[in-house]
Coordinates of C-alpha atoms in Angstrom, one line a residue:
Chain J
M109 CA 5.2 57.2 1.9
T110 CA 2.7 60.0 1.8
A111 CA -0.7 58.9 0.6
H112 CA -1.7 62.5 0.0
L113 CA 0.0 62.5 -3.3
H114 CA -3.1 60.7 -4.6
R115 CA -5.3 63.7 -3.6
L116 CA -7.1 64.7 -6.8
P117 CA -6.2 68.3 -7.7
A118 CA -9.1 70.8 -8.2
G119 CA -10.4 71.3 -11.7
P120 CA -11.3 69.1 -14.6
V121 CA -10.5 65.4 -14.3
D122 CA -8.9 63.2 -16.9
L123 CA -8.7 59.7 -15.6
T124 CA -6.8 58.5 -18.7
V125 CA -3.7 60.4 -17.6
I126 CA -3.8 59.1 -14.0
P127 CA -1.8 55.8 -13.8
T128 CA -3.5 52.7 -12.5
D129 CA -0.4 50.5 -12.0
D130 CA 2.2 52.9 -10.5
T131 CA 3.3 52.6 -6.9
P132 CA 4.5 56.2 -6.2
G133 CA 6.0 56.9 -2.9
F134 CA 6.8 53.3 -2.1
D135 CA 10.2 51.7 -2.5
G136 CA 9.5 48.1 -2.9
G137 CA 7.2 45.6 -4.6
K138 CA 4.5 43.2 -3.7
K139 CA 6.8 41.3 -1.3
Q140 CA 7.3 44.5 0.8
G141 CA 3.7 45.7 0.5
A142 CA 2.0 43.3 2.8
P143 CA 4.4 43.7 5.7
A144 CA 4.3 47.5 5.2
L145 CA 0.5 47.3 5.5
A146 CA 0.7 45.1 8.6
A147 CA 3.2 47.5 10.1
L148 CA 0.5 50.1 10.2
G149 CA -1.8 47.9 12.3
D150 CA -0.6 48.9 15.8
E151 CA -0.7 52.7 15.3
L152 CA -4.1 52.4 13.4
S153 CA -5.5 50.3 16.3
D154 CA -4.1 52.7 18.9
L155 CA -5.6 55.8 17.2
Q156 CA -8.9 53.9 16.6
E157 CA -9.2 53.0 20.3
R158 CA -8.6 56.6 21.3
L159 CA -11.3 57.7 18.9
W160 CA -13.6 55.1 20.4
A161 CA -12.7 56.1 23.9
E162 CA -13.5 59.8 23.1
R163 CA -17.1 58.9 22.5
G164 CA -17.7 59.0 26.3
T165 CA -16.8 62.6 26.5
G166 CA -19.5 63.7 24.1
S167 CA -17.1 64.0 21.2
R168 CA -18.9 63.7 17.9
R169 CA -15.8 62.8 15.9
R170 CA -15.7 59.8 13.6
V171 CA -14.4 58.8 10.2
L172 CA -16.2 57.8 7.0
L173 CA -14.2 55.9 4.4
V174 CA -16.1 55.9 1.0
L175 CA -15.0 53.3 -1.5
Q176 CA -16.0 53.7 -5.1
G177 CA -14.8 51.9 -8.1
M178 CA -15.7 49.8 -11.1
D179 CA -16.4 46.1 -10.6
T180 CA -13.3 44.1 -9.5
S181 CA -11.5 47.3 -8.5
G182 CA -11.1 45.8 -5.0
K183 CA -13.7 47.2 -2.6
G184 CA -14.1 43.8 -0.9
G185 CA -10.4 43.3 -0.8
T186 CA -9.9 46.6 0.9
L187 CA -12.4 45.7 3.5
R188 CA -10.7 42.4 4.2
H189 CA -7.1 43.6 4.2
T190 CA -7.1 47.2 5.2
V191 CA -10.3 47.7 7.3
G192 CA -9.6 44.3 8.7
L193 CA -6.5 45.7 10.5
M194 CA -8.8 47.6 12.9
D195 CA -10.9 46.5 15.8
P196 CA -14.2 45.3 14.3
Q197 CA -16.1 46.6 17.3
G198 CA -15.4 50.2 16.2
V199 CA -16.0 49.7 12.5
K200 CA -19.3 49.9 10.8
I201 CA -19.4 48.7 7.2
T202 CA -22.3 49.3 4.9
S203 CA -22.5 47.8 1.3
F204 CA -24.9 49.6 -0.9
K205 CA -26.8 47.5 -3.4
A206 CA -29.5 48.6 -5.9
P207 CA -31.9 50.5 -3.7
S208 CA -35.0 48.6 -2.4
D209 CA -38.5 49.7 -3.2
Q210 CA -38.7 51.4 0.1
E211 CA -35.4 53.2 -0.4
R212 CA -36.5 54.4 -3.8
R213 CA -39.5 56.0 -2.3
H214 CA -37.2 58.3 -0.3
H215 CA -34.6 60.9 -1.3
F216 CA -31.4 59.2 -2.4
L217 CA -29.6 60.4 0.7
W218 CA -32.2 58.8 3.0
R219 CA -30.6 55.4 3.2
I220 CA -27.1 57.0 3.3
R221 CA -28.0 58.9 6.4
H222 CA -29.4 55.8 8.1
A223 CA -26.0 54.1 7.6
L224 CA -23.8 56.9 9.0
P225 CA -21.2 55.9 11.7
E226 CA -22.0 57.1 15.2
P227 CA -19.3 59.1 17.1
G228 CA -16.2 57.1 17.7
Y229 CA -16.7 54.7 14.8
I230 CA -14.9 54.3 11.6
G231 CA -17.7 54.0 9.1
V232 CA -17.0 52.4 5.7
F233 CA -19.2 52.7 2.7
D234 CA -18.7 49.9 0.0
R235 CA -20.4 51.9 -2.8
S236 CA -22.3 55.0 -1.6
H237 CA -24.4 58.0 -2.5
Y238 CA -22.1 58.3 -5.5
E239 CA -23.9 55.5 -7.2
D240 CA -26.8 58.0 -7.6
V241 CA -24.7 60.1 -10.0
L242 CA -22.8 57.2 -11.5
I243 CA -24.8 54.1 -12.5
V244 CA -27.9 56.2 -12.4
R245 CA -26.5 58.6 -14.9
V246 CA -25.0 56.0 -17.2
H247 CA -28.2 54.0 -17.3
G248 CA -30.5 57.1 -17.3
L249 CA -32.3 55.9 -14.2
A250 CA -33.2 59.5 -13.2
E251 CA -33.9 62.7 -15.1
P252 CA -30.8 64.6 -16.1
E253 CA -31.9 67.6 -14.0
T254 CA -32.3 65.3 -11.0
V255 CA -28.8 64.0 -11.4
E256 CA -27.5 67.5 -12.0
R257 CA -29.0 68.7 -8.7
R258 CA -27.4 65.7 -6.8
Y259 CA -23.9 66.9 -7.2
D260 CA -24.7 70.0 -5.2
E261 CA -26.9 68.0 -2.7
I262 CA -23.9 65.7 -2.2
N263 CA -21.6 68.6 -1.5
A264 CA -24.1 70.2 1.0
F265 CA -24.6 66.9 2.7
E266 CA -20.8 66.2 3.0
A267 CA -20.3 69.8 4.4
E268 CA -23.0 69.0 6.9
L269 CA -21.3 65.8 7.9
A270 CA -17.9 67.5 8.2
A271 CA -19.4 70.2 10.4
D272 CA -20.9 67.4 12.6
G273 CA -17.5 65.8 13.2
V274 CA -17.3 63.4 10.3
V275 CA -13.9 63.2 8.6
L276 CA -14.5 62.0 5.1
V277 CA -12.0 59.9 3.2
K278 CA -13.2 59.4 -0.3
C279 CA -11.4 56.8 -2.4
M280 CA -11.9 56.0 -6.0
L281 CA -10.2 52.7 -6.7
H282 CA -8.7 53.2 -10.1
V283 CA -8.2 50.1 -12.3
S284 CA -7.5 49.8 -16.0
A285 CA -9.9 48.1 -18.3
A286 CA -7.1 45.5 -19.0
E287 CA -6.8 44.7 -15.4
Q288 CA -10.5 44.3 -15.0
K289 CA -10.5 41.9 -17.9
E290 CA -7.8 39.8 -16.1
R291 CA -9.8 39.8 -12.9
L292 CA -13.1 38.8 -14.5
L293 CA -11.3 36.0 -16.4
A294 CA -9.7 34.9 -13.2
R295 CA -13.2 34.6 -11.7
L296 CA -14.2 32.3 -14.6
E297 CA -11.1 30.1 -14.3
D298 CA -11.5 29.2 -10.6
P299 CA -14.7 27.4 -9.3
E300 CA -14.1 29.0 -5.9
K301 CA -14.6 32.4 -7.6
Y302 CA -17.6 31.6 -9.8
W303 CA -19.9 33.2 -7.1
K304 CA -18.2 36.5 -7.5
F305 CA -19.0 36.6 -11.2
N306 CA -22.1 38.1 -12.7
P307 CA -22.7 38.2 -16.4
G308 CA -24.0 41.7 -15.9
D309 CA -20.5 42.7 -15.0
I310 CA -19.6 42.3 -18.7
D311 CA -22.6 44.3 -19.8
E312 CA -21.3 47.1 -17.5
R313 CA -17.8 46.7 -18.8
E314 CA -19.1 47.5 -22.3
R315 CA -19.9 50.9 -21.1
W316 CA -16.4 51.5 -19.7
G317 CA -15.9 54.8 -21.5
E318 CA -19.2 56.1 -20.4
Y319 CA -18.4 55.2 -16.8
R320 CA -15.1 56.9 -17.1
T321 CA -16.7 60.1 -18.3
T322 CA -19.3 59.9 -15.6
Y323 CA -16.8 59.3 -12.9
Q324 CA -14.7 62.3 -14.2
I325 CA -17.8 64.5 -13.9
A326 CA -18.6 63.2 -10.4
L327 CA -15.1 63.6 -9.2
E328 CA -14.7 67.1 -10.5
R329 CA -18.1 68.3 -9.1
T330 CA -17.6 66.8 -5.6
N331 CA -13.9 67.3 -5.1
T332 CA -14.4 69.9 -2.3
E333 CA -11.8 71.2 0.1
I334 CA -13.7 69.6 3.0
A335 CA -14.2 66.3 1.4
P336 CA -11.6 65.8 -1.4
W337 CA -11.2 62.8 -3.5
Y338 CA -8.3 60.4 -3.6
V339 CA -7.7 58.5 -6.8
V340 CA -5.9 55.3 -5.7
P341 CA -4.0 53.3 -8.3
S342 CA -5.6 49.9 -7.9
D343 CA -4.1 47.6 -10.5
R344 CA -1.8 46.3 -7.8
K345 CA -3.9 45.1 -4.9
W346 CA -1.2 45.3 -2.4
Y347 CA -0.5 49.0 -3.2
R348 CA -4.2 49.8 -3.2
N349 CA -4.5 48.3 0.3
L350 CA -1.4 50.1 1.6
V351 CA -2.4 53.5 0.2
I352 CA -5.9 53.2 1.9
G353 CA -4.3 52.1 5.1
R354 CA -2.0 55.1 4.9
L355 CA -4.9 57.4 4.2
L356 CA -6.8 56.2 7.2
L357 CA -3.7 56.6 9.3
D358 CA -3.0 60.1 8.1
H359 CA -6.5 61.2 8.9
L360 CA -6.6 59.6 12.3
R361 CA -3.3 61.2 13.1
A362 CA -4.6 64.6 12.1
L363 CA -7.7 64.0 14.3
N364 CA -5.3 63.2 17.1
P365 CA -7.9 61.7 19.5
Q366 CA -6.9 61.8 23.1
W367 CA -7.5 59.4 26.0
P368 CA -10.3 61.0 28.1
P369 CA -9.4 62.0 31.7
A370 CA -11.1 60.2 34.5
D371 CA -14.6 61.7 35.4
F372 CA -14.3 60.1 38.8
D373 CA -11.9 60.2 41.8
V374 CA -9.3 57.6 40.9
D375 CA -7.9 57.2 44.3
A376 CA -11.2 56.9 46.0
Q377 CA -12.3 54.2 43.6
R378 CA -9.0 52.4 44.1
Q379 CA -9.6 52.5 47.9
R380 CA -13.0 51.2 47.5
L381 CA -11.7 48.2 45.7
L382 CA -8.8 47.6 48.0
E383 CA -10.9 47.8 51.1
E384 CA -13.9 45.9 49.9
T385 CA -15.7 43.2 51.8
P386 CA -14.3 40.0 50.3
V387 CA -16.2 39.1 47.2
S388 CA -16.6 35.5 45.8
Chain M
M240 CA -7.6 21.0 21.3
T241 CA -11.3 20.5 21.4
A242 CA -13.2 23.4 22.5
H243 CA -16.3 21.2 23.1
L244 CA -14.9 20.1 26.4
H245 CA -16.3 23.5 27.7
R246 CA -19.8 22.6 26.7
L247 CA -22.0 22.8 29.7
P248 CA -23.6 19.5 30.7
A249 CA -27.3 19.4 31.2
G250 CA -28.7 19.8 34.7
P251 CA -28.0 22.1 37.6
V252 CA -25.1 24.4 37.2
D253 CA -22.6 25.3 39.9
L254 CA -20.1 27.9 38.6
T255 CA -17.9 27.6 41.7
V256 CA -16.7 24.2 40.6
I257 CA -15.9 25.2 37.1
P258 CA -12.3 26.6 36.9
T259 CA -11.7 30.1 35.6
D260 CA -8.0 29.8 35.1
D261 CA -7.3 26.4 33.7
T262 CA -6.2 25.8 30.1
P263 CA -7.5 22.3 29.4
G264 CA -6.7 20.8 26.1
F265 CA -3.9 23.1 25.3
D266 CA -0.3 22.2 25.7
G267 CA 1.4 25.5 26.2
G268 CA 1.1 28.9 27.8
K269 CA 0.6 32.5 26.9
K270 CA 3.5 32.5 24.5
Q271 CA 2.0 29.7 22.4
G272 CA -1.5 31.0 22.8
A273 CA -1.3 33.9 20.4
P274 CA 0.3 32.0 17.5
A275 CA -2.1 29.2 18.1
L276 CA -5.0 31.7 17.6
A277 CA -3.4 33.3 14.6
A278 CA -3.0 29.8 13.1
L279 CA -6.8 29.5 13.0
G280 CA -7.1 32.5 10.8
D281 CA -6.7 31.1 7.4
E282 CA -9.3 28.3 7.9
L283 CA -11.7 30.6 9.7
S284 CA -11.4 33.1 6.8
D285 CA -11.9 30.4 4.2
L286 CA -15.0 28.9 5.8
Q287 CA -16.4 32.3 6.5
E288 CA -16.0 33.3 2.8
R289 CA -17.7 30.0 1.8
L290 CA -20.6 30.9 4.1
W291 CA -20.7 34.4 2.6
A292 CA -20.7 33.0 -1.0
E293 CA -23.5 30.6 -0.1
R294 CA -25.9 33.6 0.4
G295 CA -26.3 33.9 -3.4
T296 CA -27.9 30.4 -3.6
G297 CA -30.7 31.3 -1.2
S298 CA -29.1 29.6 1.8
R299 CA -30.3 31.0 5.1
R300 CA -27.3 29.7 7.1
R301 CA -25.4 32.0 9.4
V302 CA -23.8 32.0 12.8
L303 CA -24.6 33.9 15.9
L304 CA -21.9 34.1 18.6
V305 CA -23.4 35.3 21.9
L306 CA -20.9 36.7 24.5
Q307 CA -22.0 37.0 28.0
G308 CA -20.0 37.6 31.2
M309 CA -19.3 39.9 34.1
D310 CA -17.6 43.3 33.6
T311 CA -14.0 42.9 32.6
S312 CA -14.5 39.2 31.4
G313 CA -13.3 40.2 28.1
K314 CA -16.1 40.6 25.6
G315 CA -14.3 43.5 24.0
G316 CA -11.0 41.6 23.9
T317 CA -12.7 38.7 22.2
L318 CA -14.1 41.0 19.6
R319 CA -10.8 42.5 18.8
H320 CA -8.6 39.4 18.9
T321 CA -10.9 36.5 17.8
V322 CA -13.7 38.1 15.8
G323 CA -11.0 40.4 14.3
L324 CA -9.5 37.4 12.6
M325 CA -12.4 37.3 10.2
D326 CA -13.3 39.4 7.2
P327 CA -15.1 42.4 8.7
Q328 CA -17.4 42.6 5.7
G329 CA -19.2 39.3 6.8
V330 CA -19.3 40.1 10.5
K331 CA -22.1 42.0 12.2
I332 CA -21.4 43.0 15.8
T333 CA -24.1 44.4 18.1
S334 CA -23.3 45.7 21.6
F335 CA -26.4 45.8 23.7
K336 CA -26.6 48.6 26.3
A337 CA -29.4 49.4 28.7
P338 CA -32.5 49.5 26.5
S339 CA -33.7 52.8 25.2
D340 CA -37.1 54.2 26.0
Q341 CA -38.3 53.0 22.6
E342 CA -36.8 49.5 23.1
R343 CA -38.5 49.3 26.6
R344 CA -41.9 49.9 25.0
H345 CA -41.4 46.6 23.0
H346 CA -41.1 43.0 24.0
F347 CA -37.5 42.3 25.2
L348 CA -36.7 40.3 22.1
W349 CA -37.7 43.1 19.8
R350 CA -34.4 44.8 19.7
I351 CA -32.7 41.4 19.5
R352 CA -34.6 40.4 16.4
H353 CA -33.6 43.7 14.8
A354 CA -29.9 42.9 15.3
L355 CA -30.0 39.4 13.9
P356 CA -27.4 38.6 11.3
E357 CA -28.6 38.1 7.8
P358 CA -27.9 34.8 5.9
G359 CA -24.1 34.5 5.2
Y360 CA -23.1 36.6 8.2
I361 CA -21.3 35.8 11.4
G362 CA -23.3 37.8 13.9
V363 CA -21.9 38.6 17.3
F364 CA -23.8 39.8 20.4
D365 CA -21.8 41.6 23.0
R366 CA -24.3 41.1 25.8
S367 CA -27.7 39.9 24.5
H368 CA -31.2 38.9 25.4
Y369 CA -29.7 37.2 28.4
E370 CA -29.3 40.6 30.2
D371 CA -33.1 40.4 30.4
V372 CA -32.8 37.5 32.8
L373 CA -29.6 38.5 34.4
I374 CA -29.1 42.2 35.4
V375 CA -32.9 42.5 35.2
R376 CA -33.4 39.8 37.7
V377 CA -30.6 40.9 40.1
H378 CA -31.9 44.4 40.2
G379 CA -35.6 43.4 40.1
L380 CA -36.3 45.5 37.0
A381 CA -39.1 43.2 36.0
E382 CA -41.7 41.2 37.8
P383 CA -40.5 37.7 38.9
E384 CA -43.3 36.1 36.7
T385 CA -42.0 38.1 33.8
V386 CA -38.5 37.0 34.2
E387 CA -39.7 33.4 34.8
R388 CA -41.6 33.5 31.5
R389 CA -38.5 34.8 29.7
Y390 CA -36.5 31.6 30.0
D391 CA -39.1 29.8 28.0
E392 CA -39.4 32.6 25.5
I393 CA -35.7 32.6 25.0
N394 CA -35.7 28.9 24.3
A395 CA -38.6 29.2 21.9
F396 CA -36.8 32.1 20.2
E397 CA -33.5 30.2 19.9
A398 CA -35.3 27.1 18.5
E399 CA -37.0 29.4 15.9
L400 CA -33.6 30.8 15.0
A401 CA -32.0 27.4 14.7
A402 CA -34.9 26.2 12.5
D403 CA -34.2 29.3 10.3
G404 CA -30.6 28.5 9.7
V405 CA -28.9 30.2 12.6
V406 CA -26.1 28.3 14.4
L407 CA -25.9 29.6 17.9
V408 CA -22.7 29.6 19.8
K409 CA -23.4 30.9 23.3
C410 CA -20.3 31.6 25.4
M411 CA -20.3 32.6 29.1
L412 CA -16.9 34.2 29.8
H413 CA -16.1 32.8 33.2
V414 CA -13.7 34.9 35.3
S415 CA -13.0 34.8 39.1
A416 CA -13.9 37.7 41.4
A417 CA -10.1 37.9 42.2
E418 CA -9.3 38.3 38.5
Q419 CA -12.0 41.0 38.0
K420 CA -10.4 42.9 40.9
E421 CA -7.0 42.9 39.2
R422 CA -8.6 44.0 36.0
L423 CA -10.5 46.9 37.6
L424 CA -7.4 48.0 39.5
A425 CA -5.4 47.9 36.3
R426 CA -7.9 50.3 34.7
L427 CA -7.3 52.7 37.6
E428 CA -3.6 52.5 37.4
D429 CA -3.3 53.4 33.7
P430 CA -4.6 56.8 32.5
E431 CA -5.1 55.2 29.0
K432 CA -7.6 52.9 30.6
Y433 CA -9.6 55.3 32.8
W434 CA -12.3 55.5 30.1
K435 CA -13.0 51.8 30.5
F436 CA -13.8 52.3 34.2
N437 CA -17.2 53.1 35.6
P438 CA -17.7 53.4 39.4
G439 CA -20.9 51.5 38.9
D440 CA -18.8 48.4 38.0
I441 CA -17.8 48.2 41.7
D442 CA -21.5 48.5 42.7
E443 CA -22.2 45.5 40.5
R444 CA -19.2 43.7 41.8
E445 CA -20.7 43.9 45.3
R446 CA -23.5 41.7 44.0
W447 CA -21.1 39.1 42.7
G448 CA -22.7 36.2 44.6
E449 CA -26.2 37.2 43.3
Y450 CA -25.0 37.4 39.8
R451 CA -23.5 34.0 40.1
T452 CA -26.7 32.5 41.3
T453 CA -28.6 34.3 38.6
Y454 CA -26.2 33.1 35.9
Q455 CA -26.5 29.6 37.1
I456 CA -30.2 29.6 36.8
A457 CA -30.1 31.2 33.4
L458 CA -27.5 28.8 32.2
E459 CA -29.4 25.8 33.5
R460 CA -32.8 27.0 32.0
T461 CA -31.5 27.8 28.5
N462 CA -28.9 25.1 28.0
T463 CA -30.8 23.3 25.3
E464 CA -29.6 20.7 22.8
I465 CA -30.1 23.1 19.9
A466 CA -28.4 26.0 21.6
P467 CA -26.1 24.8 24.4
W468 CA -23.9 26.9 26.5
Y469 CA -20.1 27.0 26.6
V470 CA -18.5 28.2 29.8
V471 CA -15.1 29.5 28.8
P472 CA -12.4 29.9 31.4
S473 CA -11.4 33.5 31.0
D474 CA -8.9 34.4 33.6
R475 CA -6.3 34.0 31.0
K476 CA -7.1 36.3 28.0
W477 CA -5.1 34.3 25.5
Y478 CA -6.9 31.1 26.4
R479 CA -10.4 32.7 26.2
N480 CA -9.6 34.1 22.8
L481 CA -8.3 30.8 21.6
V482 CA -11.2 28.7 22.9
I483 CA -13.7 31.0 21.2
G484 CA -11.7 30.9 18.0
R485 CA -11.8 27.1 18.2
L486 CA -15.6 27.1 18.9
L487 CA -16.2 29.3 15.8
L488 CA -14.1 27.1 13.7
D489 CA -15.7 23.9 14.9
H490 CA -19.1 25.2 14.2
L491 CA -18.1 26.5 10.8
R492 CA -16.5 23.1 10.0
A493 CA -19.7 21.4 11.0
L494 CA -21.7 23.7 8.7
N495 CA -19.3 22.9 5.9
P496 CA -20.4 25.6 3.6
Q497 CA -19.7 24.9 -0.1
W498 CA -18.6 27.2 -3.0
P499 CA -21.7 27.7 -5.1
P500 CA -21.7 26.3 -8.6
A501 CA -21.9 28.8 -11.5
D502 CA -25.4 29.7 -12.4
F503 CA -24.3 30.9 -15.9
D504 CA -22.4 29.3 -18.7
V505 CA -18.8 29.7 -17.8
D506 CA -17.3 29.0 -21.3
A507 CA -19.7 31.3 -22.9
Q508 CA -18.9 34.2 -20.6
R509 CA -15.2 33.6 -21.1
Q510 CA -15.7 33.7 -24.8
R511 CA -17.6 37.0 -24.5
L512 CA -14.7 38.5 -22.7
L513 CA -12.0 37.1 -25.0
E514 CA -13.9 38.2 -28.1
E515 CA -15.0 41.6 -26.8
T516 CA -14.6 44.9 -28.8
P517 CA -11.7 46.5 -27.3
V518 CA -12.6 48.5 -24.2
S519 CA -10.7 51.4 -22.8

């Protein structure tokens, strides 16, 4: 399965023609999906550990997975099931909420810069700087000229990151309005899920069309060669998890991190240990 | 298996009489250890999600797992195998290195306070404020009176945390000098492990006896009722991982976090969704 088939082509974006419930490139259903994801674990872990090990050599390479999508599209589930396959020591997750008063007093990228992964890490953004051209635009929380400027600022920012060793993997979790309705109803039917429900989610849902248009603009404007968008069909959770796992794997393979050579004399150190004064 | 049998009794500590390679309370060997650990995953995840959900109710409860131990004792392996069983979204890991210049200009607990888990999280410290009474004491990096004062400061700090909803789980990963030697040699035999080796590890190893004495003092002085120490036999990696998994589980069970009730009218929200103007 090549996850790259979900790479968004350049040009105008029409989300209504991109399926939400297809499972292209995968021969199998839900039953095969979970083991297929689990099967990525070993290679993901190995590549992640190499990337982690590389830190010691002064490498600045790292990965930043950006997860965007409407409520219930499965950002949390992706963290648990896909990101959860990796060693938590090398993963840095940041969930962006409505900005605090302090964050609001800074440029919108200020808090984003603070949350960037250090070299060797896999950073994950659960929501991101894209909220500043999505919810902000839909609700008119900034002047139109400000939002307009932000697309270019985002592109410049991401180019800067790429030049500094950050591999960006930007995923839009694409769910249908019908699937969102099912998921919201499920939260209302199970007392163990009440905590996930917020009446505001229905208010946002009423602006579904506006959000779609706004996503389309954001995707088109920021779908750069260096930081392209992937639109991941997300009506089937198992497929969404698998595609994002494959995307991480493909990008880590392309990075091809190497075990660093010894920066000391291996034989001399071995001798030191073998000939030590007994320690206890 | 009750992990509580590793709880350190009050009073003077003699690490030489605490076994490093026993597997008390577990009927089985390495082959049974990994599945026994995996079997904890579902309940750990469930309890972790309840704790996470509780945040929304204003609960301040959270867990802080403190991992201390000599080089190669397996702090990293515990993160990967045991902490890795949980949802990474609700886990906050901090690895403490030698303090930076800025950190040195502050009280030793300053950087520790900055790294505390927020309510709902499972925080994990890979090394901790205990370094300030361990390596610092062994190397004379602070005045003796300063170190002396720190035991009390740590106890006061941990009491403050406990009163603020933090459940402390302090684990000393207890390995033998012989096992450390094997692990260091293994790092020198496998080019994929060179990066984990640092010649300074052997220098530290030469002070094994001093470290043991210093650990004993620290353990005795900070083994409080509210934040007791667990000394985890760690020569067998699978047993160490399992014991720490059990300790997390036992403490989460005792916390017994509950799914929060709905703070909205469930039926009214369901009606809103069922009667909505079609959305697409």
